Coordinates of C-alpha atoms and ligand atoms in Angstrom, one line a residue:
Chain A
M1 CA 46.2 -10.8 -46.4
S2 CA 47.4 -12.8 -43.4
I3 CA 46.2 -14.3 -40.2
S4 CA 48.5 -14.9 -37.3
V5 CA 48.3 -18.5 -36.1
N6 CA 50.1 -19.3 -32.8
G7 CA 52.1 -16.1 -33.5
N8 CA 53.0 -17.0 -37.1
A9 CA 51.9 -15.0 -40.1
V10 CA 50.0 -17.3 -42.3
Q11 CA 48.9 -16.4 -45.9
V12 CA 44.9 -16.4 -46.3
P13 CA 43.9 -19.1 -48.6
D14 CA 43.2 -18.2 -52.3
D15 CA 40.0 -20.1 -52.2
P16 CA 37.5 -18.6 -49.9
R17 CA 35.8 -21.8 -49.6
V18 CA 38.5 -23.2 -47.1
S19 CA 37.1 -23.0 -43.6
L20 CA 39.4 -21.9 -40.8
L21 CA 39.4 -25.3 -39.5
D22 CA 40.6 -27.0 -42.9
L23 CA 43.2 -24.2 -43.1
L24 CA 44.5 -25.3 -39.7
R25 CA 44.4 -29.0 -40.2
D26 CA 45.1 -29.6 -43.9
G27 CA 46.9 -26.3 -44.8
L28 CA 49.2 -25.9 -41.6
H29 CA 49.2 -29.6 -40.5
L30 CA 48.1 -28.3 -37.0
H31 CA 46.1 -31.5 -36.3
G32 CA 45.3 -30.7 -32.5
T33 CA 42.1 -28.8 -33.5
K34 CA 39.6 -31.6 -34.4
K35 CA 36.9 -32.2 -36.9
G36 CA 34.1 -33.8 -34.9
C37 CA 30.8 -33.1 -36.7
N38 CA 31.8 -30.0 -39.1
Q39 CA 28.5 -28.4 -38.2
G40 CA 28.7 -26.5 -35.0
A41 CA 27.5 -29.3 -32.8
C42 CA 30.3 -30.7 -30.9
G43 CA 32.9 -28.1 -30.0
A44 CA 36.0 -30.2 -30.8
C45 CA 37.2 -27.5 -33.3
T46 CA 37.1 -24.7 -30.8
V47 CA 40.0 -22.1 -31.1
L48 CA 40.8 -19.0 -29.5
V49 CA 40.4 -15.8 -31.8
D50 CA 41.9 -12.8 -30.1
G51 CA 41.2 -14.6 -27.0
E52 CA 37.6 -15.4 -27.6
R53 CA 36.6 -19.1 -28.1
M54 CA 34.9 -19.8 -31.4
L55 CA 34.3 -22.8 -33.9
S56 CA 36.6 -23.0 -36.6
C57 CA 34.3 -25.4 -38.6
L58 CA 31.5 -22.9 -39.1
S59 CA 33.7 -20.1 -40.4
L60 CA 35.8 -19.4 -43.6
A61 CA 39.4 -18.8 -43.0
V62 CA 39.2 -15.6 -45.1
Q63 CA 37.0 -14.0 -42.3
F64 CA 40.0 -14.1 -40.0
D65 CA 42.3 -11.9 -42.2
G66 CA 44.1 -9.7 -39.7
R67 CA 43.1 -11.6 -36.7
S68 CA 45.1 -13.7 -34.2
I69 CA 44.3 -17.5 -33.7
T70 CA 45.6 -19.6 -31.0
T71 CA 45.0 -23.5 -31.1
I72 CA 46.0 -26.1 -28.7
E73 CA 49.5 -26.1 -30.0
G74 CA 49.8 -22.5 -29.4
L75 CA 48.8 -22.9 -25.7
G76 CA 51.6 -25.2 -24.6
E77 CA 53.6 -27.9 -25.8
P78 CA 55.4 -31.1 -24.2
G79 CA 57.8 -29.7 -21.7
A80 CA 56.1 -26.5 -21.5
L81 CA 52.3 -27.3 -20.8
H82 CA 49.8 -24.8 -20.0
P83 CA 48.5 -25.2 -16.7
L84 CA 45.1 -26.4 -17.7
Q85 CA 46.8 -29.1 -20.1
Q86 CA 48.8 -30.3 -17.0
A87 CA 45.6 -30.4 -14.9
F88 CA 43.9 -32.4 -17.6
V89 CA 46.5 -35.1 -17.4
E90 CA 46.5 -35.1 -13.6
H91 CA 42.7 -35.2 -13.3
D92 CA 41.7 -37.7 -16.0
G93 CA 40.2 -34.9 -18.0
F94 CA 40.0 -37.3 -21.1
Q95 CA 39.9 -40.9 -22.4
C96 CA 40.3 -41.0 -26.0
G97 CA 41.4 -37.4 -26.2
Y98 CA 39.4 -36.4 -29.4
C99 CA 37.4 -33.8 -27.6
T100 CA 40.3 -32.6 -25.4
P101 CA 42.1 -29.9 -27.6
G102 CA 38.4 -28.2 -27.8
Q103 CA 37.7 -28.6 -24.1
I104 CA 40.9 -26.9 -23.2
C105 CA 40.6 -24.0 -25.5
S106 CA 37.0 -23.5 -24.6
A107 CA 37.8 -23.5 -20.9
V108 CA 40.7 -21.2 -21.2
A109 CA 38.3 -18.5 -22.6
M110 CA 35.5 -19.6 -20.5
V111 CA 37.6 -18.5 -17.4
E112 CA 38.1 -15.0 -18.9
E113 CA 34.3 -14.8 -19.8
V114 CA 33.5 -15.4 -16.0
R115 CA 36.1 -12.9 -14.9
R116 CA 34.7 -10.3 -17.4
G117 CA 31.3 -10.9 -15.9
V118 CA 29.5 -12.2 -18.9
P119 CA 26.1 -13.8 -17.7
S120 CA 25.1 -17.5 -18.5
H121 CA 21.9 -19.2 -18.7
V122 CA 22.2 -20.2 -15.0
T123 CA 23.4 -16.8 -13.6
S124 CA 20.6 -15.6 -11.2
D125 CA 21.6 -11.9 -10.6
L126 CA 22.0 -10.3 -14.2
N127 CA 23.0 -7.0 -12.5
S128 CA 26.1 -8.4 -10.8
N129 CA 29.4 -8.5 -12.4
V130 CA 30.7 -10.9 -10.0
I131 CA 30.0 -14.5 -11.0
D132 CA 30.8 -17.5 -9.1
F133 CA 32.7 -20.4 -10.4
S134 CA 29.9 -22.7 -9.3
H135 CA 29.4 -26.3 -10.6
D136 CA 26.3 -25.2 -12.3
E137 CA 27.9 -22.3 -13.8
M138 CA 30.8 -24.3 -15.2
R139 CA 28.7 -27.0 -16.6
E140 CA 26.6 -24.6 -18.5
R141 CA 29.3 -22.5 -19.8
M142 CA 31.2 -25.8 -21.0
S143 CA 27.8 -27.1 -22.7
G144 CA 29.2 -26.3 -26.2
N145 CA 31.8 -29.0 -25.8
L146 CA 30.5 -32.5 -26.1
C147 CA 32.7 -35.6 -24.7
R148 CA 31.6 -39.0 -26.2
C149 CA 33.9 -40.7 -23.5
G150 CA 32.0 -39.0 -20.7
A151 CA 35.1 -37.5 -19.1
Y152 CA 32.9 -34.6 -17.9
N153 CA 33.8 -35.1 -14.0
G154 CA 37.5 -35.0 -14.8
I155 CA 37.1 -31.9 -17.1
I156 CA 35.5 -30.0 -14.3
D157 CA 38.0 -31.3 -11.7
A158 CA 41.0 -30.1 -14.0
I159 CA 39.4 -26.6 -14.6
N160 CA 38.8 -26.4 -10.7
E161 CA 42.4 -27.2 -10.1
T162 CA 43.8 -24.5 -12.1
L163 CA 41.4 -21.9 -10.8
K164 CA 42.4 -22.8 -7.3
E165 CA 46.1 -22.5 -8.3
A166 CA 45.4 -19.1 -9.8
A167 CA 43.8 -18.1 -6.8
E168 CA 46.8 -19.0 -4.6
Chain B
M1 CA 30.3 -25.6 -51.5
I2 CA 30.0 -23.9 -55.0
P3 CA 32.8 -21.4 -55.9
F4 CA 31.9 -17.7 -54.6
S5 CA 33.7 -14.5 -54.3
Y6 CA 34.5 -12.7 -50.9
A7 CA 34.7 -9.0 -50.1
R8 CA 34.5 -6.8 -47.0
A9 CA 32.1 -3.9 -46.8
S10 CA 34.0 -0.8 -45.7
D11 CA 30.6 1.1 -44.8
V12 CA 27.1 0.9 -45.2
Q13 CA 27.0 2.3 -48.9
D14 CA 29.8 0.0 -49.9
A15 CA 27.7 -3.0 -48.6
I16 CA 24.5 -2.0 -50.5
A17 CA 26.6 -1.4 -53.5
K18 CA 28.4 -4.9 -53.3
G19 CA 25.2 -6.5 -52.1
A20 CA 23.1 -5.5 -55.2
L21 CA 24.8 -8.0 -57.6
G22 CA 22.6 -10.9 -58.1
G23 CA 23.5 -14.0 -56.2
T24 CA 25.3 -12.2 -53.6
K25 CA 24.6 -12.6 -49.8
F26 CA 25.8 -10.7 -46.7
L27 CA 28.0 -12.6 -44.3
G28 CA 27.9 -12.3 -40.5
G29 CA 29.5 -14.8 -38.2
G30 CA 29.0 -17.5 -40.8
T31 CA 27.4 -19.8 -38.3
N32 CA 24.1 -20.5 -40.3
L33 CA 25.3 -19.4 -43.8
V34 CA 28.5 -21.3 -44.0
D35 CA 26.7 -24.4 -42.7
L36 CA 24.0 -24.1 -45.4
M37 CA 26.5 -23.4 -48.1
R38 CA 28.7 -26.4 -47.1
E39 CA 25.3 -28.5 -47.7
T40 CA 24.8 -26.6 -51.0
I41 CA 21.4 -25.5 -49.8
E42 CA 22.4 -22.0 -50.0
R43 CA 24.4 -21.3 -53.1
P44 CA 25.6 -17.6 -53.2
T45 CA 27.8 -16.6 -55.8
G46 CA 29.3 -13.9 -53.7
L47 CA 29.8 -13.0 -50.0
V48 CA 29.9 -9.5 -48.6
D49 CA 31.2 -9.6 -45.1
V50 CA 29.4 -7.0 -43.0
T51 CA 31.0 -7.6 -39.7
G52 CA 33.1 -4.5 -39.9
L53 CA 30.0 -2.3 -40.0
S54 CA 28.5 -0.7 -36.8
S55 CA 28.5 -3.1 -33.7
E56 CA 27.9 -0.3 -31.4
I57 CA 25.6 -0.7 -28.5
T58 CA 24.3 3.1 -27.4
E59 CA 21.7 4.8 -25.6
T60 CA 19.3 6.8 -27.8
R61 CA 18.1 10.1 -27.2
D62 CA 14.8 9.1 -25.9
G63 CA 16.1 6.4 -23.6
G64 CA 16.1 3.4 -25.7
V65 CA 19.0 1.3 -27.1
M66 CA 20.5 1.1 -30.5
I67 CA 22.3 -2.1 -31.4
G68 CA 24.4 -2.2 -34.5
A69 CA 23.7 -5.1 -36.6
A70 CA 27.2 -6.4 -36.5
A71 CA 27.2 -6.7 -32.8
R72 CA 28.0 -10.1 -31.5
N73 CA 25.4 -11.9 -29.6
T74 CA 27.7 -12.0 -26.5
A75 CA 28.3 -8.4 -26.5
V76 CA 24.7 -7.9 -26.4
T77 CA 24.1 -10.1 -23.3
E78 CA 26.8 -8.7 -21.2
H79 CA 26.1 -5.2 -22.0
P80 CA 25.0 -3.3 -18.8
L81 CA 22.0 -1.5 -20.5
I82 CA 20.6 -4.5 -21.8
R83 CA 21.1 -6.6 -18.6
S84 CA 19.6 -3.9 -16.3
R85 CA 16.7 -2.5 -18.9
Y86 CA 15.8 -5.6 -21.0
P87 CA 16.7 -8.7 -18.9
A88 CA 14.5 -10.7 -21.3
L89 CA 17.1 -10.1 -24.0
T90 CA 20.0 -11.2 -22.1
R91 CA 18.1 -14.3 -20.7
A92 CA 17.2 -15.2 -24.3
I93 CA 20.6 -14.9 -25.9
V94 CA 22.2 -17.0 -23.3
A95 CA 19.7 -19.7 -23.7
G96 CA 20.7 -20.1 -27.2
A97 CA 23.3 -22.2 -29.1
S98 CA 26.8 -22.4 -27.2
A99 CA 29.2 -19.7 -25.8
Q100 CA 31.3 -20.3 -28.9
I101 CA 28.4 -19.7 -31.4
R102 CA 27.3 -16.6 -29.5
N103 CA 30.7 -15.1 -29.7
M104 CA 30.5 -15.5 -33.6
A105 CA 27.1 -14.8 -34.3
T106 CA 26.0 -11.2 -35.3
V107 CA 22.6 -9.7 -34.4
G108 CA 21.7 -9.2 -38.1
G109 CA 22.4 -13.0 -38.7
N110 CA 20.6 -14.2 -35.9
L111 CA 17.6 -12.3 -37.3
M112 CA 18.1 -13.7 -40.7
Q113 CA 19.0 -17.3 -39.7
R114 CA 16.7 -19.7 -41.6
T115 CA 13.5 -21.1 -40.3
R116 CA 14.3 -24.7 -40.9
C117 CA 13.9 -28.4 -40.0
T118 CA 15.9 -31.7 -40.3
Y119 CA 14.2 -32.4 -43.5
F120 CA 15.4 -29.0 -45.1
Y121 CA 18.8 -30.0 -44.4
D122 CA 18.4 -33.5 -45.8
G123 CA 18.9 -32.2 -49.4
E124 CA 19.3 -35.7 -51.1
G125 CA 16.6 -37.7 -49.2
S126 CA 13.7 -35.5 -48.4
H127 CA 11.1 -33.4 -50.0
C128 CA 10.9 -29.8 -48.8
N129 CA 9.0 -26.7 -49.9
K130 CA 11.3 -24.5 -48.4
R131 CA 14.3 -25.7 -50.2
A132 CA 12.4 -26.4 -53.5
P133 CA 8.9 -24.7 -53.7
G134 CA 6.5 -27.3 -54.8
D135 CA 8.4 -30.3 -53.9
G136 CA 6.2 -31.2 -50.9
C137 CA 6.8 -31.2 -47.1
D138 CA 7.9 -34.6 -45.6
A139 CA 7.5 -33.3 -42.0
L140 CA 3.5 -33.1 -42.4
S141 CA 3.3 -36.7 -42.2
G142 CA 7.0 -37.6 -40.8
F143 CA 8.8 -36.6 -37.8
N144 CA 7.3 -33.4 -36.6
R145 CA 7.8 -33.3 -32.9
S146 CA 9.5 -30.1 -33.2
H147 CA 7.2 -28.5 -35.6
A148 CA 4.7 -25.5 -35.6
I149 CA 1.4 -25.4 -33.8
L150 CA 0.5 -21.8 -34.8
G151 CA 0.4 -20.0 -38.2
A152 CA 1.6 -22.8 -40.2
S153 CA 0.4 -23.8 -43.8
D154 CA 0.1 -27.0 -45.6
A155 CA 3.4 -25.8 -47.4
C156 CA 5.5 -25.7 -44.4
I157 CA 5.3 -26.3 -40.8
A158 CA 9.0 -25.5 -39.6
V159 CA 9.6 -23.0 -36.6
H160 CA 11.9 -20.1 -36.4
P161 CA 14.9 -21.4 -34.2
S162 CA 15.7 -17.9 -32.6
D163 CA 15.8 -17.3 -28.9
M164 CA 16.9 -13.6 -29.1
C165 CA 14.2 -12.8 -31.8
V166 CA 11.4 -13.9 -29.3
A167 CA 12.7 -11.5 -26.6
L168 CA 13.1 -8.7 -29.4
T169 CA 9.4 -9.5 -30.3
A170 CA 8.2 -9.1 -26.9
L171 CA 10.3 -5.8 -26.4
D172 CA 8.7 -4.1 -29.4
A173 CA 12.2 -3.9 -31.2
M174 CA 12.5 -2.0 -34.5
V175 CA 14.5 -3.3 -37.3
H176 CA 16.5 -0.7 -39.3
I177 CA 17.1 -1.5 -43.0
E178 CA 19.0 0.2 -45.7
G179 CA 18.5 -0.8 -49.5
S180 CA 19.0 0.5 -52.9
D181 CA 15.9 2.7 -52.4
G182 CA 17.0 4.2 -49.0
S183 CA 16.4 3.5 -45.4
R184 CA 13.2 2.2 -43.8
S185 CA 12.2 0.5 -40.3
L186 CA 10.0 -2.3 -39.4
P187 CA 8.7 -3.5 -36.0
I188 CA 10.2 -6.9 -35.6
K189 CA 6.7 -8.5 -35.3
D190 CA 6.3 -7.5 -38.9
F191 CA 9.7 -8.5 -40.2
H192 CA 9.4 -12.3 -40.4
R193 CA 6.6 -14.0 -42.6
L194 CA 4.3 -16.7 -42.0
P195 CA 4.8 -19.6 -44.6
G196 CA 1.7 -19.5 -46.6
D197 CA 2.3 -20.9 -50.1
R198 CA 5.8 -19.4 -50.3
P199 CA 7.8 -21.0 -47.2
D200 CA 11.1 -20.0 -49.1
I201 CA 10.6 -16.4 -48.3
E202 CA 11.1 -15.7 -44.6
T203 CA 11.2 -12.0 -44.0
M204 CA 10.2 -8.8 -45.6
L205 CA 13.8 -7.9 -46.7
Q206 CA 14.2 -7.7 -50.5
P207 CA 17.4 -9.0 -52.1
G208 CA 20.2 -6.7 -51.4
D209 CA 18.6 -5.1 -48.3
L210 CA 21.0 -4.6 -45.3
I211 CA 20.0 -4.6 -41.7
T212 CA 21.9 -1.9 -40.1
A213 CA 20.6 -1.9 -36.5
I214 CA 18.1 -3.1 -34.0
E215 CA 16.5 -0.3 -31.8
L216 CA 14.9 -1.2 -28.4
P217 CA 12.5 1.5 -27.5
A218 CA 12.4 3.1 -24.1
S219 CA 10.1 1.0 -21.9
S220 CA 9.2 1.0 -18.3
I221 CA 7.5 -2.5 -18.6
A222 CA 11.0 -4.1 -20.1
A223 CA 12.8 -4.0 -16.8
N224 CA 10.3 -6.6 -15.5
S225 CA 10.8 -9.1 -18.2
T226 CA 12.1 -12.4 -18.6
Y227 CA 12.6 -15.4 -20.9
R228 CA 12.1 -19.1 -20.3
K229 CA 13.1 -21.9 -22.6
V230 CA 11.8 -25.5 -22.4
R231 CA 14.1 -28.0 -24.3
D232 CA 15.0 -31.8 -24.5
R233 CA 18.2 -31.3 -22.6
A234 CA 19.3 -28.5 -20.3
S235 CA 21.6 -26.7 -22.6
Y236 CA 22.7 -26.3 -26.2
A237 CA 19.4 -27.4 -27.8
F238 CA 16.7 -25.6 -29.7
A239 CA 13.5 -24.7 -28.0
L240 CA 10.4 -27.0 -27.7
V241 CA 8.6 -23.9 -26.6
S242 CA 9.9 -20.7 -25.2
V243 CA 8.3 -17.7 -23.7
A244 CA 9.4 -14.0 -23.6
A245 CA 7.3 -11.8 -21.4
A246 CA 7.1 -8.4 -19.6
L247 CA 4.5 -7.5 -16.9
E248 CA 3.4 -4.4 -15.3
I249 CA 0.8 -4.6 -12.3
E250 CA -1.1 -1.9 -10.6
N251 CA -3.3 -2.3 -7.6
G252 CA -3.3 -6.0 -8.2
N253 CA -4.4 -5.6 -11.9
V254 CA -2.5 -6.2 -15.1
R255 CA -1.8 -2.5 -16.3
D256 CA 0.3 -3.8 -19.3
V257 CA 1.8 -7.0 -20.6
R258 CA 3.8 -8.2 -23.7
I259 CA 4.1 -11.9 -24.5
A260 CA 5.9 -13.7 -27.4
L261 CA 6.4 -17.4 -28.0
G262 CA 9.3 -19.3 -29.6
G263 CA 9.4 -22.8 -31.1
V264 CA 5.8 -22.8 -32.0
A265 CA 5.6 -20.9 -35.4
H266 CA 7.4 -20.0 -38.5
K267 CA 8.4 -16.7 -36.8
P268 CA 8.8 -15.4 -33.4
W269 CA 5.1 -15.5 -32.3
R270 CA 3.7 -12.1 -30.7
A271 CA 0.8 -13.4 -28.5
E272 CA -1.4 -10.4 -29.0
R273 CA -4.7 -12.2 -28.1
A274 CA -3.1 -13.2 -24.8
E275 CA -2.1 -9.8 -24.1
A276 CA -5.5 -8.5 -24.7
A277 CA -7.2 -11.0 -22.8
L278 CA -5.1 -10.1 -19.7
R279 CA -5.0 -6.2 -19.8
G280 CA -6.9 -4.8 -16.8
K281 CA -7.6 -8.3 -15.4
P282 CA -6.6 -9.1 -11.8
A283 CA -3.2 -10.6 -11.9
G284 CA -3.1 -14.2 -10.9
E285 CA -3.5 -17.8 -12.2
A286 CA -7.0 -17.6 -13.5
A287 CA -6.2 -14.7 -15.7
F288 CA -2.9 -15.9 -16.7
L289 CA -4.5 -19.4 -17.9
A290 CA -7.3 -17.8 -19.7
A291 CA -4.9 -15.5 -21.5
A292 CA -2.9 -18.5 -22.5
E293 CA -6.0 -20.1 -23.8
A294 CA -7.0 -17.3 -25.8
E295 CA -3.8 -17.6 -27.7
L296 CA -3.7 -21.3 -28.0
A297 CA -7.3 -21.7 -29.2
A298 CA -6.1 -21.3 -32.8
A299 CA -3.4 -24.2 -32.4
R300 CA -3.3 -26.9 -34.9
T301 CA -1.1 -29.9 -34.2
F302 CA 0.4 -32.9 -35.9
E303 CA 1.1 -36.3 -34.7
G304 CA 4.3 -35.6 -32.9
N305 CA 3.9 -32.1 -31.6
A306 CA 0.3 -32.0 -29.9
F307 CA 2.2 -31.8 -26.5
K308 CA 3.3 -28.3 -27.3
V309 CA 0.0 -26.8 -26.7
E310 CA -0.3 -27.9 -23.1
L311 CA 3.6 -27.0 -22.9
A312 CA 3.0 -23.6 -24.0
R313 CA -0.1 -23.2 -21.8
R314 CA 1.9 -24.1 -18.7
T315 CA 5.0 -22.1 -19.6
I316 CA 3.1 -19.0 -20.1
V317 CA 1.3 -19.4 -16.8
S318 CA 4.5 -20.1 -15.1
V319 CA 6.5 -17.2 -16.7
L320 CA 3.6 -14.8 -15.8
T321 CA 3.4 -16.1 -12.2
E322 CA 7.2 -15.6 -12.0
L323 CA 7.0 -12.0 -13.1
S324 CA 4.1 -11.1 -11.0
G325 CA 6.5 -11.9 -8.1
G326 CA 4.9 -10.9 -4.7
A327 CA 2.3 -8.8 -6.3
V328 CA -0.1 -11.7 -6.4
Ligands
FAD401 C1 24.8 -26.1 -33.5 C2 24.1 -24.7 -33.4 C3 23.0 -24.7 -32.3 C4 22.3 -23.6 -32.4 N1 21.4 -23.3 -31.4 C5 20.7 -22.3 -31.3 C6 19.7 -21.9 -30.4 O1 19.6 -22.8 -29.5 N2 19.1 -20.8 -30.4 C7 19.2 -19.7 -31.2 O2 18.6 -18.8 -31.1 N3 20.0 -20.0 -32.3 C8 20.8 -21.1 -32.3 N4 21.7 -21.3 -33.5 C9 21.6 -20.4 -34.6 C10 22.6 -19.1 -34.4 O3 22.1 -18.4 -33.3 C11 22.7 -18.6 -35.7 O4 23.3 -19.4 -36.6 C12 23.4 -17.3 -35.6 O5 22.8 -16.3 -34.9 C13 23.5 -16.6 -37.0 O6 24.4 -15.5 -37.1 P1 25.4 -15.3 -38.0 O7 26.1 -13.9 -37.8 O8 26.6 -16.3 -37.8 O9 24.8 -15.3 -39.5 P2 25.4 -15.8 -40.7 O10 25.5 -17.3 -40.7 O11 26.6 -15.0 -41.1 O12 24.2 -15.3 -41.7 C14 22.9 -15.9 -41.5 C15 22.0 -15.1 -42.4 O13 21.8 -13.7 -42.3 C16 22.2 -12.8 -43.5 N5 22.7 -11.7 -42.9 C17 23.8 -11.6 -41.8 N6 23.9 -10.2 -41.6 C18 23.0 -9.6 -42.2 C19 22.7 -8.2 -42.2 N7 23.2 -7.3 -41.7 N8 21.6 -7.8 -43.1 C20 21.0 -8.6 -43.8 N9 21.1 -10.0 -43.9 C21 22.3 -10.4 -43.1 C22 23.1 -13.8 -44.1 O14 23.0 -13.3 -45.6 C23 22.5 -15.0 -44.1 O15 21.4 -15.4 -44.9 C24 22.5 -22.5 -33.5 C25 23.3 -22.7 -34.3 C26 24.3 -23.8 -34.6 C27 25.0 -24.0 -35.4
SF4_402 S1 8.3 -28.2 -42.5 FE1 9.0 -26.5 -43.9 S2 11.4 -26.9 -43.8 FE2 10.4 -28.7 -42.9 S3 10.2 -30.3 -44.5 FE3 8.4 -29.1 -44.5 S4 8.6 -27.4 -46.0 FE4 10.6 -28.1 -45.6
FES403 S1 33.5 -29.8 -35.7 FE1 33.2 -27.6 -35.1 S2 31.6 -27.9 -33.7 FE2 31.9 -30.0 -34.3
FES404 S1 37.8 -37.9 -24.1 FE1 36.9 -39.0 -25.9 S2 35.6 -37.6 -26.6 FE2 36.1 -36.6 -24.8

């Protein structure tokens, strides 16, 4: 029974009550992933599960036996930042930084969802697989990540920057 | 959380066998159940993880679509068959929760999420008949802005929170169930219960029953369907009122119509009175308004939620007008 966390095999906790979030923070001391509300309302605990964004607070670690988790620490580290981490620094994508790991993990998967053609609440043509990275699409798709400091404009700028770089 | 055991079901029979033990609950994505267990409102002694069972989305022989109960909500919204033939379903799912939650939530779990209100969550401080039958209901004379206007009882006025289920109700979905006495199917409009004097019992499932799939029947009307959700903020909020509808107009008259309402009742509310009032009538604002009135005549409101009657009326008319497109 093991979960891959940032490429390392990790033992599934014996007690099934341990949430994925508590395994990451208390068990593995990966403190990047944050506990904002512990009830699904803020997005601070967002991690990637086999590349898809999910909330680590609303699930039990044992549910992820056999799956691959990437946390903010696995995306990049000082000296080798993920392009989106770098863009957050350059565009003031945060103030206190508490929501930031969740924002970044969420945005990385969000971009993949758009590329895959997953529709959103503001997508007008459901029969098209080509979705614009419009301002409205981005705001709607990032609405599961709250920022109490209101750094939203910087967050959207940072995401736009990496999209532009990727397109070049 | 109180201690519990965890096991994964390898197939439907295994799930039924493991789920038959008293105190056991099935586990989908966990987005509702894990939260309620943490609050000790749900206290299962065992969880049977059913996310490994069928999550396939396939066309049926008669042109409908079968959705395995373990399908994630995102997988349903993005499926080409759903987007093109049942747009109300895609629109409803993407109006709910957040992308992260939709990636986790299963179709079975979405159907079975608890009808609830904030007092239901406040285990220590409030009276709630749904949590503890006979305890009383603090919402009746308390904060009831988000509560029901149709089909409620003096025991409970909470509303069913699902967007997906409202669309499924308008689209005549069937719920396929497997239990210890074999399999059966229920139309979704008969799947959830009104509160009556037992608000703690929310669906027709018996303990140990497993939802295996949701079936959308072949339908010509469904292609012209949509979902509108009205809420306090533009995203990531529960519905105050929502409307799923499908409309077919022939020679300017309503040939066929389906309407279901969310945010107004203990269950996804099929607006059969409105549908009956509309069939055969000339499509247009007068008939749409009369249909809305026919449904909402039975509304019973409380101090905080009287606004929902007008909101529902306007939303029904607006959605039907949108669906009637250039035809009116
Ligand atoms: C912050 C937040 C906001 C939300 N906002 C919205 C919203 O705006 N709109 C909306 O529609 N929903 C919303 N939701 C609710 C969300 O859609 C549900 O929590 C989700 O659909 C439940 O699915 P799940 O697979 O995670 O279920 P679980 O939590 O795993 O299970 C829920 C229930 O279903 C039972 N169950 C699961 N699978 C089966 C099966 N196959 N057969 C029988 N029983 C089964 C479980 O025993 C449990 O009782 C929100 C949730 C959160 C946390
Ligand atoms: S409305 Fe229902 S869920 Fe809310 S407090 Fe009353 S009984 Fe409980
Ligand atoms: S901590 Fe998980 S959503 Fe807030
Ligand atoms: S930067 Fe402070 S909460 Fe977002």
